[in-house]
PDB file of C-alpha atoms and ligand atoms in Angstrom:
ATOM      1  CA  MET A   1     -38.343  30.728  75.634  1.00 64.00           C
ATOM      2  CA  PRO A   2     -40.725  33.289  78.016  1.00 76.00           C
ATOM      3  CA  VAL A   3     -40.987  32.034  81.604  1.00 82.00           C
ATOM      4  CA  PHE A   4     -43.939  33.976  83.388  1.00 85.00           C
ATOM      5  CA  GLU A   5     -44.791  33.771  86.921  1.00 89.00           C
ATOM      6  CA  TYR A   6     -48.293  33.302  87.652  1.00 92.00           C
ATOM      7  CA  LEU A   7     -50.701  33.279  90.780  1.00 94.00           C
ATOM      8  CA  CYS A   8     -53.723  30.741  90.853  1.00 96.00           C
ATOM      9  CA  LYS A   9     -56.685  32.349  91.971  1.00 95.00           C
ATOM     10  CA  GLU A  10     -57.899  28.982  93.106  1.00 95.00           C
ATOM     11  CA  CYS A  11     -54.834  27.878  95.889  1.00 97.00           C
ATOM     12  CA  ALA A  12     -53.444  30.940  95.598  1.00 95.00           C
ATOM     13  CA  GLN A  13     -50.700  29.366  94.497  1.00 93.00           C
ATOM     14  CA  GLU A  14     -47.349  30.642  92.579  1.00 93.00           C
ATOM     15  CA  PHE A  15     -45.279  29.027  89.859  1.00 91.00           C
ATOM     16  CA  GLU A  16     -43.643  29.880  86.917  1.00 90.00           C
ATOM     17  CA  LEU A  17     -45.110  28.376  83.449  1.00 87.00           C
ATOM     18  CA  LEU A  18     -43.030  27.769  80.553  1.00 82.00           C
ATOM     19  CA  VAL A  19     -45.859  29.386  77.834  1.00 77.00           C
ATOM     20  CA  ARG A  20     -45.674  27.574  74.673  1.00 76.00           C
ATOM     21  CA  GLY A  21     -47.304  28.673  71.553  1.00 76.00           C
ATOM     22  CA  SER A  22     -51.023  29.174  72.521  1.00 76.00           C
ATOM     23  CA  ALA A  23     -51.455  26.419  75.628  1.00 76.00           C
ATOM     24  CA  ALA A  24     -53.488  27.858  77.720  1.00 82.00           C
ATOM     25  CA  PRO A  25     -51.217  27.683  81.218  1.00 87.00           C
ATOM     26  CA  SER A  26     -52.832  26.154  84.169  1.00 91.00           C
ATOM     27  CA  CYS A  27     -52.248  25.098  88.015  1.00 93.00           C
ATOM     28  CA  PRO A  28     -49.866  22.403  88.916  1.00 91.00           C
ATOM     29  CA  ALA A  29     -51.452  22.134  92.129  1.00 94.00           C
ATOM     30  CA  CYS A  30     -54.974  22.250  91.391  1.00 97.00           C
ATOM     31  CA  GLY A  31     -55.506  22.688  87.512  1.00 94.00           C
ATOM     32  CA  GLY A  32     -57.402  26.188  87.635  1.00 94.00           C
ATOM     33  CA  GLN A  33     -56.914  27.637  84.747  1.00 93.00           C
ATOM     34  CA  GLU A  34     -57.978  31.322  86.833  1.00 94.00           C
ATOM     35  CA  LEU A  35     -54.479  32.412  86.432  1.00 93.00           C
ATOM     36  CA  GLU A  36     -52.997  36.373  87.295  1.00 93.00           C
ATOM     37  CA  LYS A  37     -50.342  36.922  85.446  1.00 89.00           C
ATOM     38  CA  LEU A  38     -47.483  38.168  87.722  1.00 85.00           C
ATOM     39  CA  MET A  39     -45.800  41.276  86.361  1.00 72.00           C
ATOM     40  CA  SER A  40     -41.320  41.207  86.696  1.00 60.00           C
ATOM     41  CA  LEU A  41     -40.196  42.789  90.414  1.00 56.00           C
ATOM     42  CA  PRO A  42     -41.236  44.862  91.853  1.00 52.00           C
ATOM     43  CA  ARG A  43     -44.166  42.354  92.281  1.00 50.00           C
ATOM     44  CA  VAL A  44     -47.845  44.367  93.411  1.00 54.00           C
ATOM     45  CA  LYS A  45     -50.900  42.599  94.314  1.00 57.00           C
ATOM     46  CA  SER A  46     -54.136  43.628  93.615  1.00 62.00           C
ATOM     47  CA  SER A  47     -55.852  43.246  97.662  1.00 65.00           C
ATOM     48  CA  ALA A  48     -58.487  41.368  95.207  1.00 66.00           C
ATOM     49  CA  THR A  49     -55.515  38.867  94.700  1.00 71.00           C
ATOM     50  CA  ARG A  50     -54.431  39.202  98.606  1.00 72.00           C
ATOM     51  CA  GLY A  51     -58.035  38.469  99.966  1.00 75.00           C
ATOM     52  CA  VAL A  52     -57.859  35.293  97.448  1.00 76.00           C
ATOM     53  CA  ALA A  53     -54.564  33.964  98.680  1.00 79.00           C
ATOM     54  CA  MET A  54     -55.787  34.918 102.391  1.00 79.00           C
ATOM     55  CA  ARG A  55     -58.995  32.831 101.940  1.00 83.00           C
ATOM     56  CA  ALA A  56     -56.615  30.092 100.557  1.00 82.00           C
ATOM     57  CA  ALA A  57     -54.114  30.424 103.767  1.00 82.00           C
ATOM     58  CA  LYS A  58     -57.262  30.586 106.120  1.00 84.00           C
ATOM     59  CA  ARG A  59     -58.212  27.343 104.267  1.00 85.00           C
ATOM     60  CA  ARG A  60     -54.915  25.246 104.906  1.00 85.00           C
ATOM     61  CA  ASP A  61     -54.797  26.806 108.150  1.00 85.00           C
ATOM     62  CA  ALA A  62     -57.984  25.108 108.856  1.00 86.00           C
ATOM     63  CA  LYS A  63     -57.217  21.877 107.383  1.00 86.00           C
ATOM     64  CA  GLN A  64     -53.758  21.727 108.975  1.00 88.00           C
ATOM     65  CA  ALA A  65     -56.105  21.884 111.967  1.00 88.00           C
ATOM     66  CA  ARG A  66     -58.133  19.514 112.190  1.00 89.00           C
ATOM     67  CA  ASP A  67     -55.121  16.875 110.840  1.00 90.00           C
ATOM     68  CA  ARG A  68     -54.206  17.486 113.815  1.00 90.00           C
ATOM     69  CA  MET A  69     -57.064  16.675 115.708  1.00 89.00           C
ATOM     70  CA  HIS A  70     -57.506  14.073 114.065  1.00 90.00           C
ATOM     71  CA  GLU A  71     -54.483  12.527 114.158  1.00 91.00           C
ATOM     72  CA  ARG A  72     -54.566  13.149 118.340  1.00 91.00           C
ATOM     73  CA  ILE A  73     -57.633  11.281 118.787  1.00 89.00           C
ATOM     74  CA  ARG A  74     -56.159   8.490 116.537  1.00 90.00           C
ATOM     75  CA  TYR A  75     -53.560   8.552 118.996  1.00 88.00           C
ATOM     76  CA  GLU A  76     -55.666   9.082 121.803  1.00 87.00           C
ATOM     77  CA  GLN A  77     -58.106   6.035 120.698  1.00 86.00           C
ATOM     78  CA  SER A  78     -54.902   3.326 120.232  1.00 86.00           C
ATOM     79  CA  HIS A  79     -53.837   4.763 123.911  1.00 81.00           C
ATOM     80  CA  ASP A  80     -56.514   3.579 124.804  1.00 75.00           C
ATOM     81  CA  ARG A  81     -57.149   0.775 123.323  1.00 67.00           C
ATOM     82  CA  HIS A  82     -54.052  -0.486 124.634  1.00 62.00           C
ATOM     83  CA  GLY A  83     -53.872   1.431 127.335  1.00 57.00           C
TER      84      GLY A  83
HETATM   85 ZN1   ZN B 101     -54.731  26.415  91.488  1.00 56.68          ZN
END
């Protein structure tokens, strides 16, 4: 059974997928079906794909920064309450 490597254009997740019959592959992370089939090595990504990946990474970073900030606010609030 052929295994293909895909890049999700929705969330820039890379994953391998067994392709069975005519089932449309979808991203395991977000369920998106905007997938780019990656060729075997050497892997060449288009600038458009890199842009998607960078945007997704920036979104991830922003979310992590927000999460850290919320954690800190929660910590400070609980600290104030108890102390
Ligand atoms: Zn995805």
